[in-house]
Coordinates of C-alpha atoms in Angstrom, one line a residue:
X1 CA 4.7 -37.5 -14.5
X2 CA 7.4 -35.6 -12.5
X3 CA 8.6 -34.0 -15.4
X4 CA 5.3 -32.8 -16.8
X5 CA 4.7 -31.2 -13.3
X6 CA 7.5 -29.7 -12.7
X7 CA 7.1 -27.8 -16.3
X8 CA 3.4 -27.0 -15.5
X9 CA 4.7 -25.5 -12.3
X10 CA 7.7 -23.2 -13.8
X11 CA 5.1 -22.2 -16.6
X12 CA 1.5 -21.8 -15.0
X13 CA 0.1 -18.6 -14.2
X14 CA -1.9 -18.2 -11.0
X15 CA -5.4 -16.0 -12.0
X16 CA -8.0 -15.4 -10.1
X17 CA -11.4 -16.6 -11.6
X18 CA -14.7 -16.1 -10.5
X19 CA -13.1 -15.5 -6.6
X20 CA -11.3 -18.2 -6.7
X21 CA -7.6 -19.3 -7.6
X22 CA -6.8 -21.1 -10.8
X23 CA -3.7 -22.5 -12.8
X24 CA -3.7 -22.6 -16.1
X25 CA -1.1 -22.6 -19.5
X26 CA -1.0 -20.0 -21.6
X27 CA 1.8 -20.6 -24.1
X28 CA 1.8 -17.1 -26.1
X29 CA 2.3 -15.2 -22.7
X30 CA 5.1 -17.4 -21.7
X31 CA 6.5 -16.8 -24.9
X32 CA 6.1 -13.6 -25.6
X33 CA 6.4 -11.5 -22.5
X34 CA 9.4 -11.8 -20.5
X35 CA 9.6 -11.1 -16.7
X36 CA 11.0 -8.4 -14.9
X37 CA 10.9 -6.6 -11.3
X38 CA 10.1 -3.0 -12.8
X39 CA 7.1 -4.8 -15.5
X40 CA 5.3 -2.7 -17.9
X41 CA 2.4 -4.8 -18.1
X42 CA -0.1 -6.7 -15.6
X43 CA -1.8 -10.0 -16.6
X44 CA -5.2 -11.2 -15.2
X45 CA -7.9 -13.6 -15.0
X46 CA -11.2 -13.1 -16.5
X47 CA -14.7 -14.9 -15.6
X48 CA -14.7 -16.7 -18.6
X49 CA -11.1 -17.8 -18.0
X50 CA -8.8 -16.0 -20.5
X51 CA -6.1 -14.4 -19.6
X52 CA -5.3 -10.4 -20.3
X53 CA -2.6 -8.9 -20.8
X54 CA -2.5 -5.2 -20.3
X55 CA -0.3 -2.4 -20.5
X56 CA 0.0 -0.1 -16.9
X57 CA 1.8 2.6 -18.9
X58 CA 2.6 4.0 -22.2
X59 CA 5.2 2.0 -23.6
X60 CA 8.0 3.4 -26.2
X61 CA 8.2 1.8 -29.8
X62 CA 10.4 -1.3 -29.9
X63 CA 10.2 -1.4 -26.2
X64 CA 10.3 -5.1 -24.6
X65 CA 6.4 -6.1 -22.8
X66 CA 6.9 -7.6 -19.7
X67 CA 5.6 -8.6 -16.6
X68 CA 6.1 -9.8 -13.0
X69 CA 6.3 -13.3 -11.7
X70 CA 6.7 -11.9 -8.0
X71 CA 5.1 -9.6 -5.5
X72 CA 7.3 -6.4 -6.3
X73 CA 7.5 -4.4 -2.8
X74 CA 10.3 -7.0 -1.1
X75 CA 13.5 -7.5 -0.9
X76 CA 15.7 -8.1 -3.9
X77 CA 17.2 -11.3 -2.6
X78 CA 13.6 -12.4 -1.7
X79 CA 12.4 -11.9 -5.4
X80 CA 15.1 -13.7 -6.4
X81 CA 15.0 -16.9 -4.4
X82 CA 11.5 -16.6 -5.1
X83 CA 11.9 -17.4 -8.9
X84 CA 14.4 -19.5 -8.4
X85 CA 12.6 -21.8 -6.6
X86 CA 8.8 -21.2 -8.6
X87 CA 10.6 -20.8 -12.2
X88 CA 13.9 -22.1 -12.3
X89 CA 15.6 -18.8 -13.2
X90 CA 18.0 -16.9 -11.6
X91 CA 16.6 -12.7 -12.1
X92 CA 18.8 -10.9 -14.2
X93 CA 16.8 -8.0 -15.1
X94 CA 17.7 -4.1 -15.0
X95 CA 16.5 -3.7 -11.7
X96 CA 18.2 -7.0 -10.0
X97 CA 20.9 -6.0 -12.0
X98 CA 21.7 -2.5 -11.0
X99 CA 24.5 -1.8 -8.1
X100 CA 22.4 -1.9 -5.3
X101 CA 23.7 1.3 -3.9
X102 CA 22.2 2.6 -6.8
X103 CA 19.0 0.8 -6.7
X104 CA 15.6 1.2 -4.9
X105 CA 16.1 -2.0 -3.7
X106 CA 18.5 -0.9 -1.1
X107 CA 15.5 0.9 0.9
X108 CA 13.1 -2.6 1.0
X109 CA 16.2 -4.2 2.3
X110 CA 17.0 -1.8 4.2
X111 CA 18.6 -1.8 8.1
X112 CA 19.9 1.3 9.4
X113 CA 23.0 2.8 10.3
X114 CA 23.5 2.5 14.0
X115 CA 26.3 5.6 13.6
X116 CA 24.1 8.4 12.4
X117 CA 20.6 6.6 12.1
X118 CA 19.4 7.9 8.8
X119 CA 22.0 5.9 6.2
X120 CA 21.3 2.5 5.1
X121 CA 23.9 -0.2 5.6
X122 CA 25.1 -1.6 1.9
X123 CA 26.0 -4.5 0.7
X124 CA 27.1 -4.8 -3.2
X125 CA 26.6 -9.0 -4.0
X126 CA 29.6 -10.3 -6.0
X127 CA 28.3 -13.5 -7.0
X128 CA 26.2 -13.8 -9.6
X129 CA 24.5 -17.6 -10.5
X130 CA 25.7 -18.8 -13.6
X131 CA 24.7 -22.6 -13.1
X132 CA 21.1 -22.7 -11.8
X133 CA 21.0 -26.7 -11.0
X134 CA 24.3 -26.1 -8.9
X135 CA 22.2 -23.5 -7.2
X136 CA 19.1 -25.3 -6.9
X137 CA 20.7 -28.5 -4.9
X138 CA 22.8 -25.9 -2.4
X139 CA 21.1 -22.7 -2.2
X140 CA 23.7 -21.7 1.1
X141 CA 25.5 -21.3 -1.8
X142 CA 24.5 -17.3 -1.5
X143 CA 24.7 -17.6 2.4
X144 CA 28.8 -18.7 1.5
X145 CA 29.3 -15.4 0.1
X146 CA 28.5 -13.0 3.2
X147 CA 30.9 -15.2 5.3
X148 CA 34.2 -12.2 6.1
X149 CA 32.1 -9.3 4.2
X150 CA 31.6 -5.5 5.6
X151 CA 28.5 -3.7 4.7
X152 CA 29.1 0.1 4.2
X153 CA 26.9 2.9 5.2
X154 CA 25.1 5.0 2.2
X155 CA 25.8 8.1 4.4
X156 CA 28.8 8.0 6.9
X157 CA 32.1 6.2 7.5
X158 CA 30.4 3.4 9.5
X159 CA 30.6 -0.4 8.8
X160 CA 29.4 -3.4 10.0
X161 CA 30.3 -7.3 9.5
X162 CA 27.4 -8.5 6.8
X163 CA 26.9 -11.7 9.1
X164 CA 25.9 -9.6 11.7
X165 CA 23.4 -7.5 9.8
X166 CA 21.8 -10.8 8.4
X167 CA 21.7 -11.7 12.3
X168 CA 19.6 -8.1 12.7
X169 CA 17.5 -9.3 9.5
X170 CA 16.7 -12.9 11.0
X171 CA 15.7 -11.6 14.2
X172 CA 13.3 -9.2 12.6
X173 CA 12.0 -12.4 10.6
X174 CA 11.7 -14.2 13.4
X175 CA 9.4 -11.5 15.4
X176 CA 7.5 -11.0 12.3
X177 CA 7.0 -15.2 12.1
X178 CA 5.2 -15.1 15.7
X179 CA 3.0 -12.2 15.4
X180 CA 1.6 -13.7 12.2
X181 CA 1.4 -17.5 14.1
X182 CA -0.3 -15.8 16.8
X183 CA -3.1 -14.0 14.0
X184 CA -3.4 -17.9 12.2
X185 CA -3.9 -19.3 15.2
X186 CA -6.8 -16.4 15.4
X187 CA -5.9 -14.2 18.4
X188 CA -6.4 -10.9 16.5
X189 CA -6.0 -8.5 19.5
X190 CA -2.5 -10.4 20.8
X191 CA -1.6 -10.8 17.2
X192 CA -2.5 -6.5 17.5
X193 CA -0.2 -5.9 20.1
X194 CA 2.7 -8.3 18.8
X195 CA 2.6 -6.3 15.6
X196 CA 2.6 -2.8 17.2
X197 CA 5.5 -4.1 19.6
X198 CA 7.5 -4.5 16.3
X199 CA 6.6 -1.7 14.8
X200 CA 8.4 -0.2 17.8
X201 CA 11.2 -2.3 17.6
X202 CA 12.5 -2.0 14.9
X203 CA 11.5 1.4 13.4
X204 CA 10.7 3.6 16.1
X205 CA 14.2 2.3 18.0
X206 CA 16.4 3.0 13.9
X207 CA 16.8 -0.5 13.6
X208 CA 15.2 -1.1 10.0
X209 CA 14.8 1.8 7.5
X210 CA 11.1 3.0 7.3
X211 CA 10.9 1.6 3.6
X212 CA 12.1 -1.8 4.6
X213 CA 9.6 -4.3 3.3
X214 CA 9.2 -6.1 6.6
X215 CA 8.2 -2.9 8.4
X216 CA 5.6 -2.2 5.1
X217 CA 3.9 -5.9 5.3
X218 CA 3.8 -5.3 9.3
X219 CA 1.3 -2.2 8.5
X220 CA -0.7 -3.9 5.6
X221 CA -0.9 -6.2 7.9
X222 CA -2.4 -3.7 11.3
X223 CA -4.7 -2.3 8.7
X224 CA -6.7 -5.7 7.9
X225 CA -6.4 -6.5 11.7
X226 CA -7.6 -3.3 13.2
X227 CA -10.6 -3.4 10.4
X228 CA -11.4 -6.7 11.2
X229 CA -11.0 -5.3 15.4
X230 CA -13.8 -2.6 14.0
X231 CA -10.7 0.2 14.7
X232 CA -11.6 1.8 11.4
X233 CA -9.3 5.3 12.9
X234 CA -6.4 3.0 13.6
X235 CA -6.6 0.9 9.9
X236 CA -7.3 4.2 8.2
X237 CA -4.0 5.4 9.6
X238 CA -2.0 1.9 8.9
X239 CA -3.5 1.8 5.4
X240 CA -2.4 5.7 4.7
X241 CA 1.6 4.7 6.2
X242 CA 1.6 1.7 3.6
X243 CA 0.6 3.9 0.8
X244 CA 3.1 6.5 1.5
X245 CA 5.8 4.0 2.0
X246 CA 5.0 2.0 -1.3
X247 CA 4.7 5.4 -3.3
X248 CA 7.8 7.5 -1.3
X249 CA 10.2 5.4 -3.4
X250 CA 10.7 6.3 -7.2
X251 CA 10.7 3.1 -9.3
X252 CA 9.7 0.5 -6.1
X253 CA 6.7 -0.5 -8.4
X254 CA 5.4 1.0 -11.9
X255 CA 2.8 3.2 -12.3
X256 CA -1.0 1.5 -11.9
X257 CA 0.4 -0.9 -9.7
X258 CA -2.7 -3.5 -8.9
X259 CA -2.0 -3.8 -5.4
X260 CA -1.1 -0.3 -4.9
X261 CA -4.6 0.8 -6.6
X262 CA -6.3 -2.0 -4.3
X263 CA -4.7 0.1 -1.2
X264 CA -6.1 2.9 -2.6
X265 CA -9.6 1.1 -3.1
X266 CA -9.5 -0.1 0.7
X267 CA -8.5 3.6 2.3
X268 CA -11.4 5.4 0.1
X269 CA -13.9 2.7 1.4
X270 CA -12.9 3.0 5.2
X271 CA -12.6 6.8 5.1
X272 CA -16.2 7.1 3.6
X273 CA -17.6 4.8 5.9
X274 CA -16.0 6.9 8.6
X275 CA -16.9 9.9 7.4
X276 CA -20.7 8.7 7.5
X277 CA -20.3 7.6 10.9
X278 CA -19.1 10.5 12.5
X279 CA -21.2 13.0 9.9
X280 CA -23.6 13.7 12.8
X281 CA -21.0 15.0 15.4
X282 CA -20.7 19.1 14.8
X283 CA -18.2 19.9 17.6
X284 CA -15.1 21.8 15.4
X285 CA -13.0 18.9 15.8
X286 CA -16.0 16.7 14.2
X287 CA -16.7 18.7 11.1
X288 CA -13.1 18.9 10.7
X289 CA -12.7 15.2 11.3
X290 CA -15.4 14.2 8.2
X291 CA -14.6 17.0 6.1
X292 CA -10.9 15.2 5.7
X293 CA -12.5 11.6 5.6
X294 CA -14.3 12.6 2.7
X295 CA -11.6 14.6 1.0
X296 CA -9.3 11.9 1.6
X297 CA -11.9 9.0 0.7
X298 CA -12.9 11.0 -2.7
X299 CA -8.2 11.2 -3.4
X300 CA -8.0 7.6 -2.7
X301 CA -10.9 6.3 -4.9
X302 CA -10.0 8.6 -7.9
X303 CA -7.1 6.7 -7.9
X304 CA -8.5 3.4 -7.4
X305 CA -10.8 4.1 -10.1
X306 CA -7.7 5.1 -12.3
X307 CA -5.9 2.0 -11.8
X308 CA -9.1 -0.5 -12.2
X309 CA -9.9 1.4 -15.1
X310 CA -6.0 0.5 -16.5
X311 CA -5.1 -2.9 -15.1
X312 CA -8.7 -4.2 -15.4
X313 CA -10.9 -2.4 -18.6
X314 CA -13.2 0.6 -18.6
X315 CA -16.1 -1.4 -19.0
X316 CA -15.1 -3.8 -16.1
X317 CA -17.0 -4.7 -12.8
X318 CA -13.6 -3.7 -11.2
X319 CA -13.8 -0.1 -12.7
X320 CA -17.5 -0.2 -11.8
X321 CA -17.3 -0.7 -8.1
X322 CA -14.6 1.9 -8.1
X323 CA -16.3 4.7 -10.2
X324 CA -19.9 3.9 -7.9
X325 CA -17.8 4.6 -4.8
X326 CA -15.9 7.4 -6.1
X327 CA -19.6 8.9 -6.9
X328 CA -21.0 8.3 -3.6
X329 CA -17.8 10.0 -1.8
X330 CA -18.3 13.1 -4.3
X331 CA -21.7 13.1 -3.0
X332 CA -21.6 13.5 0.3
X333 CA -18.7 15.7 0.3
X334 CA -20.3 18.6 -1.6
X335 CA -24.0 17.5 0.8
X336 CA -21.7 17.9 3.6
X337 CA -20.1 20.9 2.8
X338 CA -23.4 22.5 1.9
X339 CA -24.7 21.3 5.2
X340 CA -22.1 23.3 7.2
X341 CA -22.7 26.3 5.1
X342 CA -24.1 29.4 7.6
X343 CA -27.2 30.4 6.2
X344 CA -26.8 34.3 6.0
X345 CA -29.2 36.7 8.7
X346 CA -31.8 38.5 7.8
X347 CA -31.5 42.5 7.7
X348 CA -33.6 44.2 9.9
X349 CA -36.2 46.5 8.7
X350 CA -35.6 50.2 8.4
X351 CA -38.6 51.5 10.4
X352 CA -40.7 53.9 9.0
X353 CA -41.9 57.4 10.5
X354 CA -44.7 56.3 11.3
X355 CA -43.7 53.4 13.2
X356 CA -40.9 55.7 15.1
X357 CA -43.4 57.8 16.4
X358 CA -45.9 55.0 17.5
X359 CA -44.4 54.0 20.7
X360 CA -44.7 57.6 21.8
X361 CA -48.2 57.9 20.8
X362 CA -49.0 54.8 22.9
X363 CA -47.7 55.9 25.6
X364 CA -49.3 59.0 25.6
X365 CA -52.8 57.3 25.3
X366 CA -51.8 55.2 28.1
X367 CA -51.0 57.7 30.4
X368 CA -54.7 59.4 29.7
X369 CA -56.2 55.9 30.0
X370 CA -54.4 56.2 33.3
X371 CA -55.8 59.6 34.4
X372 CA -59.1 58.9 33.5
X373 CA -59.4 55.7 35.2
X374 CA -57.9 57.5 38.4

């Protein structure tokens, strides 16, 4: 009974089905498409539980399918113990394979040089797993490795002992840990401020590069709180940092990334909400304030619409939603806009003769109306 778990676990896929979470088998995926951390396909659940598999990009002939056992946007070591411990398999793809100097990995890992504050400390991993059940009973095994090491900056001269870095690492860890305790435990406005605390920590004091994966999940994070909080401004300008961070990096996740497009989904929704909200103030800074909601809300959603349309079908209820929104934000952008057109002033009339020499000729008969009265 062990046995047949443990392969149900190393070979299930985890869908989501009518809202809710599901394992299954599906033996031709498992066979047929291998996994790898830069995947040019996306699998997913339908209501009628089958599994899709689709492509996110155009694909060269021959090319090998393949697609992700992992969340993409951490670190490389993360992904890695991650399928070790889920699948059994140690990552050996192009990606984990790459130097990591030359890698976009280095940036989700990323801690910054304390020397010049713009480099990112590097450290190339010699050891590569060969026997996966040595691995699997002691995984310090890969904490072994660090132990008299020197990490290098990408940019100056500067070095640093790698234990010590990991010591910077755990501490962020550590600090991100509590503030998410604090939000399970259902404190959302302490659970606020812990999470803004770090974000000054260890970003706005250099600590950990702006990319670094941590920093990332702390701002997914601020957006769902300050939504929840009803700070639509403040999640609107958490939800545009993750979005920049994720797509800043070439090659940190392929093109019609699900969860990218979902970030895209989430920023069009709270922008046109916002926009609607503050439609009705007309001070300079208000107009301007809704006129780049609803530009931004109309970007957001074409590209939520262009990913649902890719990852899930055309005809899908994802790509509906997406396309109905993205219709209602090009609405009210071009009613807006006409709204705060200036309706152009009528010309005066060219008075005629006649009309000049009126005034005069009243006056004239008032003065006699004057006279005679007298």
């Amino acid at each position: 009974a062990v046995e047949v778990s443990c392969i149900f676990n190393t070979n299930q896929f985890n869908l989501s089905v009518n809202n809710q979470q599901v394992l299954g088998l599906f033996p031709v995926s498992s066979l047929y498409f291998q996994h790898s951390c830069s995947p040019n396909c996306v699998y997913i659940g339908e209501t009628n539980g089958v599994m899709y598999v689709r492509t996110m990009t155009d694909v060269a002939a021959d090319a090998d399918l393949t697609i992700s056992y992992v969340e993409l946007y951490q670190p490389r070591e993360q992904r890695r113990r991650d399928l070790l411990l889920a699948r059994h398999f140690w990552c050996k793809c192009r990606r984990c394979s790459t130097l990591l100097s030359q890698s976009v990995d280095r940036f989700m890992d990323g801690i910054q040089c304390t020397e010049c504050n713009s480099g990112v400390m590097i450290f190339e991993e010699t050891k590569e797993v060969q026997d996966i059940n040595e691995l699997m009973t002691d995984i310090s095994a890969l904490d072994q490795e660090i132990q008299g090491k020197f990490a290098e900056c990408e940019s100056c001269p500067a070095k640093i002992e790698v234990t010590k870095l990991v010591d910077v690492l755990k501490a962020a860890i550590t600090d991100y840990g509590i503030a998410h305790q604090t939000l399970q435990q259902g404190d959302a406005t302490k659970g606020r401020y812990q999470l803004e605390r770090f974000i000054k920590e260890y970003e706005e004091k250099h600590v950990l590069n702006p990319h670094n994966a941590y920093l990332v999940n702390t701002y997914n994070t601020l957006m769902r709180v300050c939504s929840q909080l009803g700070d639509l401004d403040r999640a609107i300008r958490y939800n545009t940092v993750v979005i920049q961070r994720m797509e800043g990096i070439q090659g940190a996740v392929p093109e019609n990334y699900p969860r990218l497009g979902e970030y895209h989904m989430s920023l069009g929704d709270m922008c046109l909400k916002q926009a609607k909200k503050k439609a009705s103030n007309r001070t300079p800074i208000g107009r301007n304030t809704t006129r780049k909601y609803l530009k931004e809300a109309k970007t957001s959603l074409e590209v939520a619409y262009t990913t649902r349309k890719v990852v899930y079908g055309e005809n899908s209820s994802q790509a509906a939603e997406a396309r109905r929104l993205l219709d209602e934000a090009k609405r009210e952008y071009e009613e807006y806009s006409k709204s705060l057109e200036k309706k152009p002033k009528k010309k005066a009339a060219v008075p005629t003769p006649a009309q000049i020499a009126a005034p005069a000729n009243t006056a004239a008969q008032a003065q006699k109306e004057t006279s005679a009265s007298a």
